[in-house]
Short mmCIF file of C-alpha atoms in Angstrom, two decimals:
data_model
loop_
_atom_site.label_atom_id
_atom_site.label_comp_id
_atom_site.label_asym_id
_atom_site.label_seq_id
_atom_site.Cartn_x
_atom_site.Cartn_y
_atom_site.Cartn_z
CA MET A 175 -57.40 -13.51 79.37
CA ASN A 176 -56.26 -14.02 82.93
CA LEU A 177 -59.41 -13.00 84.79
CA ASP A 178 -57.78 -12.97 88.21
CA ARG A 179 -55.09 -10.53 87.07
CA LEU A 180 -57.66 -8.43 85.21
CA GLY A 181 -59.81 -8.28 88.34
CA ARG A 182 -56.86 -7.06 90.41
CA VAL A 183 -56.13 -4.32 87.86
CA ARG A 184 -59.79 -3.27 87.77
CA ALA A 185 -59.86 -3.10 91.57
CA ASN A 186 -56.75 -0.93 91.58
CA LEU A 187 -58.26 1.36 88.94
CA SER A 188 -61.45 1.66 90.97
CA ARG A 189 -59.47 2.81 94.00
CA GLU A 190 -58.13 5.60 91.80
CA GLY A 191 -61.64 6.55 90.69
CA LEU A 192 -61.14 5.05 87.22
CA GLU A 193 -63.14 2.53 85.20
CA GLN A 194 -61.17 2.53 81.97
CA ALA A 195 -57.49 2.43 81.09
CA LEU A 196 -55.30 2.09 78.04
CA ILE A 197 -52.31 -0.23 78.49
CA VAL A 198 -49.48 -0.17 75.96
CA ASP A 199 -46.59 -1.91 77.74
CA PRO A 200 -46.19 -5.15 75.72
CA LEU A 201 -45.20 -7.16 78.81
CA SER A 202 -48.23 -5.94 80.76
CA ILE A 203 -50.44 -6.90 77.82
CA TRP A 204 -48.83 -10.35 77.79
CA TRP A 205 -49.25 -10.65 81.57
CA LEU A 206 -52.98 -9.96 81.23
CA CYS A 207 -53.94 -11.86 78.10
CA GLY A 208 -51.00 -13.99 76.99
CA TYR A 209 -50.41 -12.10 73.75
CA TYR A 210 -46.96 -10.67 73.08
CA THR A 211 -45.39 -8.81 70.23
CA GLU A 212 -42.89 -5.97 70.05
CA PRO A 213 -44.72 -3.18 68.17
CA TYR A 214 -41.69 -0.93 67.63
CA GLU A 215 -43.06 2.31 66.14
CA ARG A 216 -46.54 0.90 65.54
CA PHE A 217 -49.53 1.09 67.89
CA LEU A 218 -50.42 -1.75 70.25
CA ALA A 219 -52.78 -1.31 73.18
CA LEU A 220 -55.22 -3.08 75.46
CA LEU A 221 -58.25 -1.01 76.45
CA ILE A 222 -60.00 -1.88 79.70
CA THR A 223 -63.53 -0.48 79.86
CA PRO A 224 -66.32 -0.95 82.44
CA GLY A 225 -68.43 -4.09 82.11
CA LYS A 226 -66.87 -5.22 78.83
CA THR A 227 -64.26 -7.66 77.63
CA PRO A 228 -60.99 -5.71 77.13
CA THR A 229 -60.23 -4.68 73.57
CA LEU A 230 -56.83 -5.32 71.99
CA PHE A 231 -55.79 -2.99 69.17
CA ALA A 232 -53.25 -4.73 66.93
CA ASN A 233 -51.81 -4.01 63.52
CA ARG A 234 -52.50 -6.71 60.93
CA LEU A 235 -48.75 -6.95 60.53
CA PHE A 236 -48.53 -8.38 64.06
CA PRO A 237 -48.93 -12.07 64.88
CA ASP A 238 -52.51 -13.35 65.08
CA ALA A 239 -54.06 -12.25 68.38
CA SER A 240 -57.16 -14.44 68.22
CA GLY A 241 -57.48 -16.70 71.21
CA CYS A 242 -56.03 -14.21 73.68
CA GLY A 243 -59.41 -13.67 75.33
CA ALA A 244 -59.69 -10.02 74.34
CA ARG A 245 -61.91 -8.53 71.68
CA VAL A 246 -59.45 -7.82 68.88
CA VAL A 247 -59.59 -4.76 66.63
CA THR A 248 -57.10 -4.94 63.78
CA PHE A 249 -55.95 -2.16 61.49
CA ASP A 250 -53.50 -1.42 58.68
CA ASP A 251 -50.59 1.00 58.53
CA THR A 252 -52.82 3.46 56.66
CA ASP A 253 -55.52 3.41 59.37
CA ASP A 254 -55.65 5.82 62.29
CA PRO A 255 -55.51 3.79 65.54
CA VAL A 256 -56.38 6.88 67.59
CA ARG A 257 -59.74 7.08 65.87
CA LEU A 258 -60.35 3.39 66.58
CA VAL A 259 -59.53 3.79 70.27
CA ALA A 260 -61.63 6.94 70.61
CA ALA A 261 -64.59 5.04 69.18
CA GLU A 262 -64.36 2.52 72.06
CA THR A 263 -63.70 4.73 75.10
CA ALA A 264 -66.35 6.15 77.39
CA ARG A 265 -65.96 9.81 76.43
CA ASP A 266 -67.88 11.02 79.48
CA ARG A 267 -65.35 9.50 81.92
CA PRO A 268 -61.63 9.91 82.59
CA LEU A 269 -59.20 7.51 80.93
CA GLY A 270 -56.22 5.99 82.71
CA VAL A 271 -53.14 5.90 80.53
CA ASP A 272 -49.93 3.90 80.59
CA LYS A 273 -46.66 5.66 81.49
CA ASP A 274 -45.27 4.26 78.23
CA LEU A 275 -47.96 5.83 76.01
CA ALA A 276 -46.04 8.04 73.60
CA ALA A 277 -47.08 11.66 73.19
CA ARG A 278 -47.68 11.02 69.49
CA TRP A 279 -50.63 8.85 70.52
CA LEU A 280 -51.65 10.60 73.76
CA VAL A 281 -51.95 14.11 72.35
CA PRO A 282 -54.21 13.05 69.44
CA LEU A 283 -56.37 11.08 71.90
CA MET A 284 -56.76 14.23 73.97
CA GLU A 285 -57.55 16.29 70.89
CA ALA A 286 -60.14 13.70 69.83
CA GLY A 287 -61.94 14.06 73.16
CA ALA A 288 -61.59 10.36 73.92
CA ALA A 289 -62.24 11.03 77.63
CA THR A 290 -63.07 13.83 80.05
CA GLY A 291 -59.52 13.69 81.36
CA PHE A 292 -56.37 11.62 81.19
CA VAL A 293 -54.81 10.16 84.33
CA LEU A 294 -51.51 8.33 84.76
CA ALA A 295 -52.70 4.85 85.75
CA SER A 296 -49.69 2.59 85.30
CA GLY A 297 -49.66 2.01 89.03
CA ALA A 298 -52.83 -0.08 88.74
CA VAL A 299 -50.98 -2.62 86.61
CA ASP A 300 -47.59 -2.23 88.28
CA ASP A 301 -49.10 -2.92 91.69
CA ALA A 302 -50.94 -5.99 90.45
CA ARG A 303 -47.81 -7.30 88.71
CA SER A 304 -45.74 -6.83 91.86
CA ILE A 305 -47.62 -9.66 93.62
CA LYS A 306 -46.32 -12.86 92.07
CA ASP A 307 -48.72 -15.81 92.06
CA ALA A 308 -47.53 -19.34 92.81
CA ARG A 309 -46.63 -20.06 89.18
CA GLU A 310 -44.68 -16.82 88.85
CA GLN A 311 -42.81 -17.53 92.07
CA ASP A 312 -41.77 -20.93 90.73
CA LEU A 313 -40.49 -19.28 87.57
CA MET A 314 -38.53 -16.73 89.61
CA ARG A 315 -36.98 -19.58 91.62
CA ALA A 316 -36.02 -21.41 88.41
CA ALA A 317 -34.41 -18.32 86.88
CA SER A 318 -32.40 -17.72 90.04
CA ALA A 319 -31.31 -21.37 90.13
CA THR A 320 -29.97 -20.94 86.59
CA ASN A 321 -28.18 -17.78 87.70
CA ASP A 322 -26.56 -19.69 90.58
CA ARG A 323 -25.19 -22.21 88.10
CA ALA A 324 -23.97 -19.43 85.81
CA MET A 325 -22.04 -17.91 88.73
CA GLU A 326 -20.11 -21.17 88.99
CA TRP A 327 -19.16 -20.78 85.33
CA LEU A 328 -18.14 -17.16 85.84
CA VAL A 329 -15.81 -18.06 88.71
CA ASP A 330 -14.17 -20.70 86.54
CA GLN A 331 -13.35 -18.06 83.90
CA VAL A 332 -11.12 -16.03 86.21
CA ARG A 333 -7.57 -16.62 85.06
CA PRO A 334 -4.52 -14.43 84.30
CA GLY A 335 -4.95 -12.32 81.17
CA VAL A 336 -8.67 -12.84 80.64
CA THR A 337 -10.50 -9.52 80.18
CA GLU A 338 -13.71 -8.28 81.72
CA ARG A 339 -15.25 -8.06 78.26
CA GLN A 340 -14.30 -11.63 77.34
CA ILE A 341 -16.05 -13.03 80.39
CA ALA A 342 -19.11 -10.81 79.89
CA ASP A 343 -19.34 -11.73 76.20
CA GLY A 344 -19.13 -15.45 76.95
CA LEU A 345 -21.89 -15.43 79.54
CA LEU A 346 -24.76 -15.34 77.03
CA ALA A 347 -23.83 -18.71 75.54
CA GLU A 348 -23.61 -20.20 79.03
CA TYR A 349 -27.04 -18.88 79.97
CA ARG A 350 -28.51 -20.42 76.84
CA ARG A 351 -26.76 -23.71 77.52
CA LEU A 352 -28.40 -23.70 80.95
CA GLY A 353 -31.87 -23.07 79.47
CA ALA A 354 -32.27 -19.30 79.74
CA SER A 355 -33.21 -17.14 76.76
CA GLY A 356 -30.71 -14.38 77.48
CA HIS A 357 -29.59 -11.65 79.83
CA SER A 358 -32.06 -9.80 82.04
CA PHE A 359 -29.62 -6.85 81.88
CA ASP A 360 -26.12 -6.24 80.56
CA PRO A 361 -23.70 -8.14 82.82
CA ILE A 362 -21.29 -6.27 85.06
CA VAL A 363 -17.80 -7.76 85.33
CA SER A 364 -15.36 -5.67 87.37
CA PHE A 365 -11.70 -6.34 88.18
CA GLY A 366 -9.77 -4.54 90.89
CA ASP A 367 -10.88 -1.01 91.74
CA HIS A 368 -13.41 -1.09 88.86
CA ALA A 369 -15.70 -2.64 91.47
CA ALA A 370 -15.89 0.81 93.09
CA ASP A 371 -18.10 1.86 90.14
CA PRO A 372 -21.54 0.32 90.84
CA HIS A 373 -22.46 0.32 87.12
CA HIS A 374 -19.06 -0.38 85.60
CA GLU A 375 -19.23 -1.49 81.97
CA PRO A 376 -16.89 -4.40 81.18
CA ASP A 377 -13.90 -3.33 79.13
CA ASP A 378 -10.60 -4.78 77.92
CA THR A 379 -8.94 -4.65 81.33
CA PRO A 380 -7.15 -7.99 81.91
CA PHE A 381 -7.36 -9.87 85.17
CA VAL A 382 -4.21 -9.71 87.28
CA PRO A 383 -3.82 -12.20 90.13
CA GLY A 384 -4.63 -10.41 93.37
CA ASP A 385 -7.44 -8.33 91.86
CA MET A 386 -10.85 -8.34 93.46
CA VAL A 387 -13.61 -9.58 91.12
CA LEU A 388 -17.25 -8.49 91.13
CA PHE A 389 -19.99 -10.15 89.06
CA ASP A 390 -23.47 -8.59 88.86
CA VAL A 391 -25.45 -10.77 86.45
CA GLY A 392 -28.92 -12.01 85.65
CA CYS A 393 -30.73 -14.11 83.10
CA LYS A 394 -34.23 -14.23 81.66
CA GLN A 395 -35.88 -17.64 81.60
CA ASP A 396 -39.50 -18.41 80.70
CA TRP A 397 -40.23 -14.66 80.74
CA TYR A 398 -38.95 -14.05 84.29
CA CYS A 399 -35.72 -12.39 85.42
CA SER A 400 -32.96 -13.17 87.89
CA ASP A 401 -30.31 -10.89 89.36
CA MET A 402 -27.39 -11.55 91.71
CA THR A 403 -24.09 -9.96 92.72
CA ARG A 404 -21.11 -11.67 94.29
CA THR A 405 -17.68 -10.20 95.10
CA PHE A 406 -14.56 -12.36 95.34
CA PHE A 407 -10.96 -12.00 96.43
CA THR A 408 -8.11 -13.65 94.54
CA ALA A 409 -5.48 -13.13 97.22
CA THR A 410 -5.60 -13.16 101.00
CA PRO A 411 -7.57 -10.00 101.86
CA THR A 412 -6.09 -7.29 104.02
CA GLU A 413 -7.68 -6.37 107.33
CA HIS A 414 -9.22 -3.32 105.61
CA GLN A 415 -10.69 -5.45 102.81
CA ARG A 416 -12.09 -7.95 105.28
CA ALA A 417 -13.74 -5.17 107.26
CA VAL A 418 -15.41 -3.72 104.17
CA TYR A 419 -16.63 -7.12 103.03
CA ASP A 420 -17.89 -8.00 106.49
CA ALA A 421 -19.89 -4.76 106.73
CA VAL A 422 -21.61 -5.40 103.38
CA LEU A 423 -22.39 -9.02 104.25
CA ARG A 424 -23.84 -8.06 107.64
CA ALA A 425 -25.92 -5.34 105.95
CA ASN A 426 -27.30 -7.85 103.46
CA GLU A 427 -28.17 -10.32 106.20
CA ALA A 428 -29.68 -7.69 108.49
CA ALA A 429 -32.07 -6.54 105.77
CA GLU A 430 -33.10 -10.07 104.84
CA GLU A 431 -33.70 -10.87 108.49
CA ILE A 432 -36.46 -8.28 108.93
CA VAL A 433 -38.38 -8.85 105.67
CA ARG A 434 -41.95 -9.86 106.46
CA PRO A 435 -45.42 -8.55 105.63
CA GLY A 436 -46.06 -5.18 107.23
CA VAL A 437 -42.44 -4.07 107.36
CA THR A 438 -41.92 -1.14 105.01
CA PHE A 439 -39.45 -0.95 102.16
CA ALA A 440 -37.89 2.04 103.92
CA GLN A 441 -37.35 0.02 107.11
CA ILE A 442 -35.61 -2.73 105.11
CA ASP A 443 -33.33 -0.13 103.52
CA ARG A 444 -32.61 1.35 106.96
CA ALA A 445 -31.70 -2.07 108.41
CA ALA A 446 -28.92 -2.47 105.86
CA ARG A 447 -27.82 1.15 105.71
CA SER A 448 -27.43 1.46 109.48
CA VAL A 449 -24.97 -1.45 109.53
CA ILE A 450 -22.77 0.25 106.95
CA GLU A 451 -23.11 3.64 108.64
CA ASN A 452 -22.14 2.18 112.02
CA ALA A 453 -19.09 0.60 110.40
CA GLY A 454 -18.02 4.06 109.22
CA TRP A 455 -18.73 3.79 105.49
CA GLY A 456 -22.18 5.38 105.24
CA PRO A 457 -21.28 7.88 102.47
CA ALA A 458 -19.79 5.02 100.42
CA PHE A 459 -23.19 3.26 100.15
CA THR A 460 -24.36 5.44 97.28
CA HIS A 461 -27.60 3.84 96.04
CA ARG A 462 -30.93 2.47 97.23
CA LEU A 463 -30.93 -0.98 98.74
CA GLY A 464 -32.85 -2.69 95.98
CA HIS A 465 -35.53 -2.88 93.31
CA GLN A 466 -38.52 -5.04 92.51
CA ILE A 467 -38.11 -7.60 89.75
CA GLY A 468 -40.23 -9.89 87.62
CA LEU A 469 -40.86 -9.66 83.88
CA VAL A 470 -38.15 -7.00 83.76
CA ASP A 471 -35.09 -6.66 85.96
CA HIS A 472 -36.09 -3.30 87.43
CA GLU A 473 -39.83 -3.13 88.02
CA PRO A 474 -41.55 -0.14 89.70
CA GLY A 475 -41.27 -0.01 93.47
CA ASP A 476 -37.81 0.33 94.96
CA VAL A 477 -36.34 -0.61 98.33
CA SER A 478 -35.34 2.82 99.54
CA SER A 479 -35.76 5.37 102.30
CA ALA A 480 -38.41 7.11 100.20
CA HIS A 481 -40.71 4.08 99.88
CA ASP A 482 -42.89 3.85 102.97
CA GLU A 483 -45.34 1.19 101.77
CA PRO A 484 -45.34 -2.15 103.62
CA VAL A 485 -44.18 -5.22 101.74
CA ARG A 486 -46.78 -7.86 100.87
CA PRO A 487 -46.63 -11.62 100.32
CA GLY A 488 -45.65 -12.46 96.76
CA GLN A 489 -43.50 -9.40 96.16
CA CYS A 490 -40.00 -10.08 94.90
CA PHE A 491 -37.13 -7.62 95.19
CA SER A 492 -33.37 -7.36 95.47
CA ILE A 493 -31.32 -6.64 98.59
CA GLU A 494 -27.95 -5.35 97.41
CA PRO A 495 -25.96 -3.20 99.82
CA GLY A 496 -22.55 -2.02 98.71
CA ILE A 497 -19.50 -0.02 99.74
CA TYR A 498 -17.62 1.80 96.96
CA LEU A 499 -14.22 3.34 97.60
CA PRO A 500 -12.89 4.82 94.31
CA GLY A 501 -9.26 4.01 93.61
CA ASP A 502 -9.32 1.34 96.30
CA MET A 503 -12.05 -1.31 96.21
CA GLY A 504 -15.77 -2.01 95.95
CA VAL A 505 -18.00 -4.72 97.39
CA ARG A 506 -21.64 -5.51 96.64
CA ILE A 507 -23.62 -8.56 97.70
CA GLU A 508 -27.06 -9.02 96.12
CA ASP A 509 -29.81 -11.55 96.65
CA LEU A 510 -33.41 -11.72 95.52
CA VAL A 511 -36.12 -12.39 98.09
CA ILE A 512 -39.79 -13.31 97.82
CA VAL A 513 -41.98 -12.12 100.69
CA THR A 514 -43.80 -15.02 102.38
CA GLU A 515 -46.66 -14.97 104.90
CA ASP A 516 -44.26 -14.76 107.83
CA GLY A 517 -40.87 -13.74 106.45
CA CYS A 518 -39.04 -14.12 103.17
CA GLU A 519 -37.44 -16.73 100.95
CA VAL A 520 -33.95 -15.96 99.63
CA LEU A 521 -33.84 -17.18 96.04
CA ASN A 522 -30.07 -17.20 95.58
CA ARG A 523 -28.21 -20.26 96.81
CA TYR A 524 -24.71 -19.37 95.64
CA PRO A 525 -22.54 -18.81 98.76
CA LYS A 526 -21.89 -15.23 99.81
CA GLY A 527 -19.35 -15.66 102.58
CA LEU A 528 -15.90 -14.18 102.01
CA THR A 529 -14.26 -16.31 99.32
CA VAL A 530 -10.70 -16.32 97.95
CA LEU A 531 -10.60 -17.87 94.48
#
């Protein structure tokens, strides 16, 4: 059990007036006690209660959980895990519950009177997870370094006739060759005006010399995720194309320039968005500026105009402005940053200046 992380979660719960919480997200359980399994339809939960060692509820079918630092309660498929949990909760106090707790478990817990009330408490864990410790930051750097190397491979795949899908399908083997376990999300490979769709799914469109090429990719390595977008030209860009690319690059750099503790996520979004608006393409920047990242690619807490909290040292998030002009072109440039004590560290080293392949 990681006592520092547990202490941070308990402190967050206390600020919400809670002393107990039921956590079911497998990655959050791993983050707290080092035990991971994918339960699928079965029940897996970590119960935090006041003044006690947390209790892990695990099916006997799961891998052995002894040694994780939690008190382990095991059960069979024919047992009722709700009854076991209700026997451990403080029934005279409210219970914080995970956003991922399925209704088929939550409703029976409510019917069993396991607590005086049930409160959404995922934020207590999400907030604690958002602050990466030194070891986590090193792992984020390593995953991004692997992603930088993978981008070199991606660029080398661009040749006449190759399809978006062929490049996307080949990336997994390259990630594994570089030491990653797999994708952190399905890769985006876009040729030509497909780049005007921010979430384009690679298809059988072949590359034609002169097409623009956009790669939005990320790997998972030692549990932690990377994410990066680069946009390339394959012919001398027109004045219009240069102007669009320049606006996105300046927006990316303007946002990264102001990241430091105390600046709000909304202010970071505004720094990028104002550049694109002043260049005349405001309506074509159709999404938030970024998202937090760690054990999953999109963790709670976005970089948007609606998020007025100040950033804190150790938080890691993307900065990915874009301009999308359907039927014409699209450009996105994405980096990950870690907030430091007096600024930020950009994790991606792959060049982002205008490049003609």
